[in-house]
Amino acid sequence: MTIPGPAESVEPVVRTSSGAVRGRTEEGLTVFRGIPFAQPPVGDARFAAPRRPRPWDGIRDAYAFGPPPPQDLGPAGATGVLDGPEGDDWLTVNVWTPAPDPAAHRPVMVWIHGGAYKMGHSGSPAYDARRIAADGDLVVVTLNYRLGMEGFAHIEGAPANRGLLDQIAALVWVQENIAAFGGDPDRVTVFGESAGAGSVASLLAMPRAAGLFRRAVAQSVPGTFFTTALAADIGTALAAELGLRPTVEDLSEVTPDQLVKAGQALAPKMPGNVPRWGQAAPTVTPYAPVVDGEFLPVAPWQALASGAARGVELIAGHNRDENRLFTAMAGKLGQIGEDRASAALRLYAPGGEAAYRAAFPDASANDLYERVQTDWLFAMPSLHLAEAQLAGGGRAHVYELTWPAPAPAPAFGGALGACHALDIPLLFGTFQESLALLQFGGAEPSEEALALSARFRSSWTAFARTGDPGWPAYDTERRPVRVFDAESAVAPYPEETSRRLWEGYEFAPLPLVGPEA
């Protein structure tokens, strides 16, 4: 990441609850980067709930993004370059605003990035929010939160879901401070993708987050939430990679980078542990929100169905071909045979393998594999979240992205389809960054892509402003869905065959399923 160039005009100063910050005017917006919303979670604050930031004297320059949290870098280009400032001030926010005018009362959108709960940072160029702020004439906030073992591993003596508690602390900061940046604390919309959408779903279910936002957008909600028993067992395995116990006492003695390496060491071993960890094992992601009975009392689907978020307006949706991104990154796109397809169907398909084969009689082994993986991990959790919101007396809008990624040959030649994370460059307009380099092949976006990108932003910002994204709310009779494609339309939910297969399925937290492997 790079520090922006010289300011175009007088550098504005805003006073926050912790001290004054100086931002920069860039392309008609005022941008503040790297503002602490909590103390660095190190020393005696490590593995603890976030603590309010220490106040400072004078004016703090808010020119550069804060240091990325310690993390698994993942596949090359997945989360953006991590060459930011050194230090442990990981818990920071960034603000894009048309003007820091306390009388403006603009809607506010707060972005929570994804990355399998183990990677990602708000300073990634993929999350440059200037187009959203400018096109929507609103205030956009992005934030960092603790990842991996620091934020999500089950550690004895530490609160669960520390990464989610960081997000809540950031939302509290927004409530206390955003008016000074020109935002309206009564019109806050949280939005996130993948693990960010899982975080949004969690926040909808967390009593501590109640009242901190009015609207929510969940893009590709992962269905992976852990029971305490499963989280504790995986936490024990993570600590064992370091020869330690999963306790605050033991783990406080090792550096954050060592904890990252423990996760990296365990992940490739996970698929061999299906007998013990069940459906969680093949994800090679040892982190997820934990349904701990305290901070996250029940899984989001059960919480919403009971009315926990009926006062929050919701958009939930997914991409048609989510799993193809992961198959492509593994070098197996279009190459899945019968054995792997059968194993996936047996593990994930409700009603068993035969039900999927009967429902999709002409599908190849490769296509069955992609379909059941997409359905289990993202598509059906997203749809069921909207349906749970309806069941609880709330309102939800549903979308599906069906426009295929245009990555040219010899990269993927269009075979990625509407894959996971394709909505990020479309929403932010960042076509040359991070995963967009795979999806667009480094090419300049076409007029079609730019038009679709503008439709995404206008829908999301209209929703943040009014609660109406421009298409009807979902209902279980007509099932109206916004289908985002070259020619977008409102149509009945396109994946009706999958919807019927998963009808009545309960997305419960994943359990510890068997004896030690």
Coordinates of N, CA, C and O in Angstrom, one line a residue, residues 152-154 160-161 223-235 276-277 280 286-293 296-299 302 507-514:
F152 N -9.8 -15.5 16.5 CA -10.9 -16.5 16.4 C -10.6 -17.8 17.0 O -11.5 -18.6 17.2
A153 N -9.3 -18.1 17.3 CA -9.1 -19.5 17.9 C -9.6 -19.5 19.3 O -9.7 -18.6 20.0
H154 N -10.1 -20.8 19.7 CA -10.6 -21.0 21.0 C -9.3 -21.1 22.0 O -8.5 -22.0 21.8
A160 N -14.3 -15.7 23.6 CA -14.5 -16.1 22.2 C -14.7 -15.0 21.3 O -15.1 -13.9 21.7
N161 N -14.5 -15.2 20.0 CA -14.9 -14.3 19.0 C -14.3 -12.9 19.1 O -15.0 -11.9 19.0
G223 N -21.5 -20.7 5.5 CA -22.3 -21.4 6.5 C -21.5 -22.0 7.6 O -22.0 -22.7 8.4
T224 N -20.2 -21.7 7.7 CA -19.3 -22.3 8.7 C -19.3 -21.5 10.0 O -18.7 -20.4 10.1
F225 N -20.0 -22.0 11.0 CA -19.9 -21.5 12.4 C -19.6 -22.7 13.2 O -20.0 -23.8 13.0
F226 N -18.8 -22.6 14.3 CA -18.3 -23.7 15.1 C -19.1 -23.8 16.4 O -19.4 -22.7 17.0
T227 N -19.3 -25.0 16.8 CA -19.7 -25.2 18.2 C -18.5 -25.0 19.1 O -17.3 -25.0 18.6
T228 N -18.7 -24.8 20.4 CA -17.6 -24.6 21.3 C -16.7 -25.9 21.3 O -15.5 -25.8 21.4
A229 N -17.3 -27.0 21.3 CA -16.6 -28.3 21.3 C -15.6 -28.4 20.1 O -14.5 -28.8 20.2
L230 N -16.1 -28.1 18.9 CA -15.3 -28.1 17.7 C -14.2 -27.1 17.8 O -13.0 -27.4 17.5
A231 N -14.5 -25.9 18.2 CA -13.6 -24.8 18.3 C -12.5 -25.1 19.3 O -11.3 -24.9 19.0
A232 N -12.8 -25.7 20.4 CA -11.8 -26.1 21.4 C -10.9 -27.2 20.9 O -9.7 -27.2 21.1
D233 N -11.5 -28.1 20.1 CA -10.6 -29.2 19.6 C -9.7 -28.7 18.5 O -8.5 -29.1 18.5
I234 N -10.1 -27.8 17.7 CA -9.2 -27.3 16.7 C -8.2 -26.3 17.3 O -7.0 -26.3 17.0
G235 N -8.6 -25.6 18.4 CA -7.7 -24.8 19.1 C -6.6 -25.6 19.8 O -5.4 -25.2 19.8
R276 N -13.2 -36.6 12.5 CA -13.3 -35.9 13.8 C -14.0 -34.5 13.6 O -14.8 -34.1 14.4
W277 N -13.6 -33.8 12.6 CA -14.1 -32.4 12.4 C -15.2 -32.3 11.3 O -15.7 -31.2 11.1
A280 N -16.2 -29.3 8.5 CA -15.2 -28.2 8.6 C -13.9 -28.6 8.1 O -13.1 -27.8 7.6
P286 N -9.1 -23.2 9.8 CA -9.4 -23.6 11.2 C -10.0 -22.5 12.0 O -10.1 -22.6 13.3
Y287 N -10.6 -21.5 11.4 CA -11.2 -20.4 12.2 C -12.6 -20.1 11.6 O -12.9 -20.2 10.4
A288 N -13.5 -19.8 12.6 CA -14.9 -19.4 12.2 C -15.5 -18.8 13.5 O -15.0 -19.0 14.6
P289 N -16.5 -18.0 13.4 CA -17.2 -17.5 14.6 C -17.7 -18.7 15.4 O -18.1 -19.8 14.9
V290 N -17.6 -18.6 16.7 CA -18.0 -19.7 17.6 C -19.3 -19.3 18.3 O -19.5 -18.3 18.9
V291 N -20.2 -20.3 18.2 CA -21.5 -20.1 18.9 C -21.3 -20.5 20.4 O -21.4 -21.6 20.8
D292 N -20.8 -19.5 21.1 CA -20.3 -19.7 22.5 C -21.4 -19.6 23.6 O -21.1 -19.8 24.7
G293 N -22.6 -19.2 23.2 CA -23.7 -19.1 24.2 C -23.6 -17.7 24.9 O -24.6 -17.5 25.7
L296 N -22.1 -14.7 21.1 CA -22.9 -15.2 20.0 C -23.7 -16.3 20.5 O -23.4 -17.5 20.5
P297 N -24.9 -16.0 21.0 CA -25.7 -17.0 21.8 C -26.2 -18.2 20.9 O -26.2 -19.4 21.4
V298 N -26.6 -17.9 19.7 CA -27.0 -19.0 18.7 C -26.6 -18.6 17.4 O -26.1 -17.5 17.1
A299 N -26.6 -19.6 16.4 CA -26.2 -19.3 15.1 C -27.1 -18.2 14.4 O -28.3 -18.1 14.8
Q302 N -30.8 -19.2 13.3 CA -31.7 -19.4 14.4 C -32.1 -18.0 15.1 O -33.2 -17.8 15.5
F507 N -29.0 -24.7 9.1 CA -27.6 -24.3 9.2 C -27.3 -24.1 10.7 O -27.3 -23.0 11.2
A508 N -26.9 -25.2 11.3 CA -26.5 -25.2 12.8 C -25.0 -25.1 12.9 O -24.3 -25.3 11.9
P509 N -24.5 -24.7 14.0 CA -23.0 -24.6 14.2 C -22.4 -26.0 14.0 O -23.0 -27.0 14.4
L510 N -21.3 -26.1 13.3 CA -20.7 -27.4 13.0 C -20.1 -28.0 14.3 O -19.5 -27.4 15.1
P511 N -20.4 -29.3 14.4 CA -20.1 -30.0 15.7 C -18.7 -30.8 15.6 O -18.2 -31.0 14.5
L512 N -18.3 -31.2 16.7 CA -17.2 -32.2 16.8 C -17.9 -33.5 16.6 O -18.8 -33.9 17.4
V513 N -17.5 -34.2 15.6 CA -18.4 -35.3 15.1 C -17.9 -36.7 15.5 O -18.7 -37.7 15.4
G514 N -16.7 -36.9 15.9 CA -16.3 -38.3 16.1 C -15.1 -38.4 17.0 O -14.5 -37.4 17.5

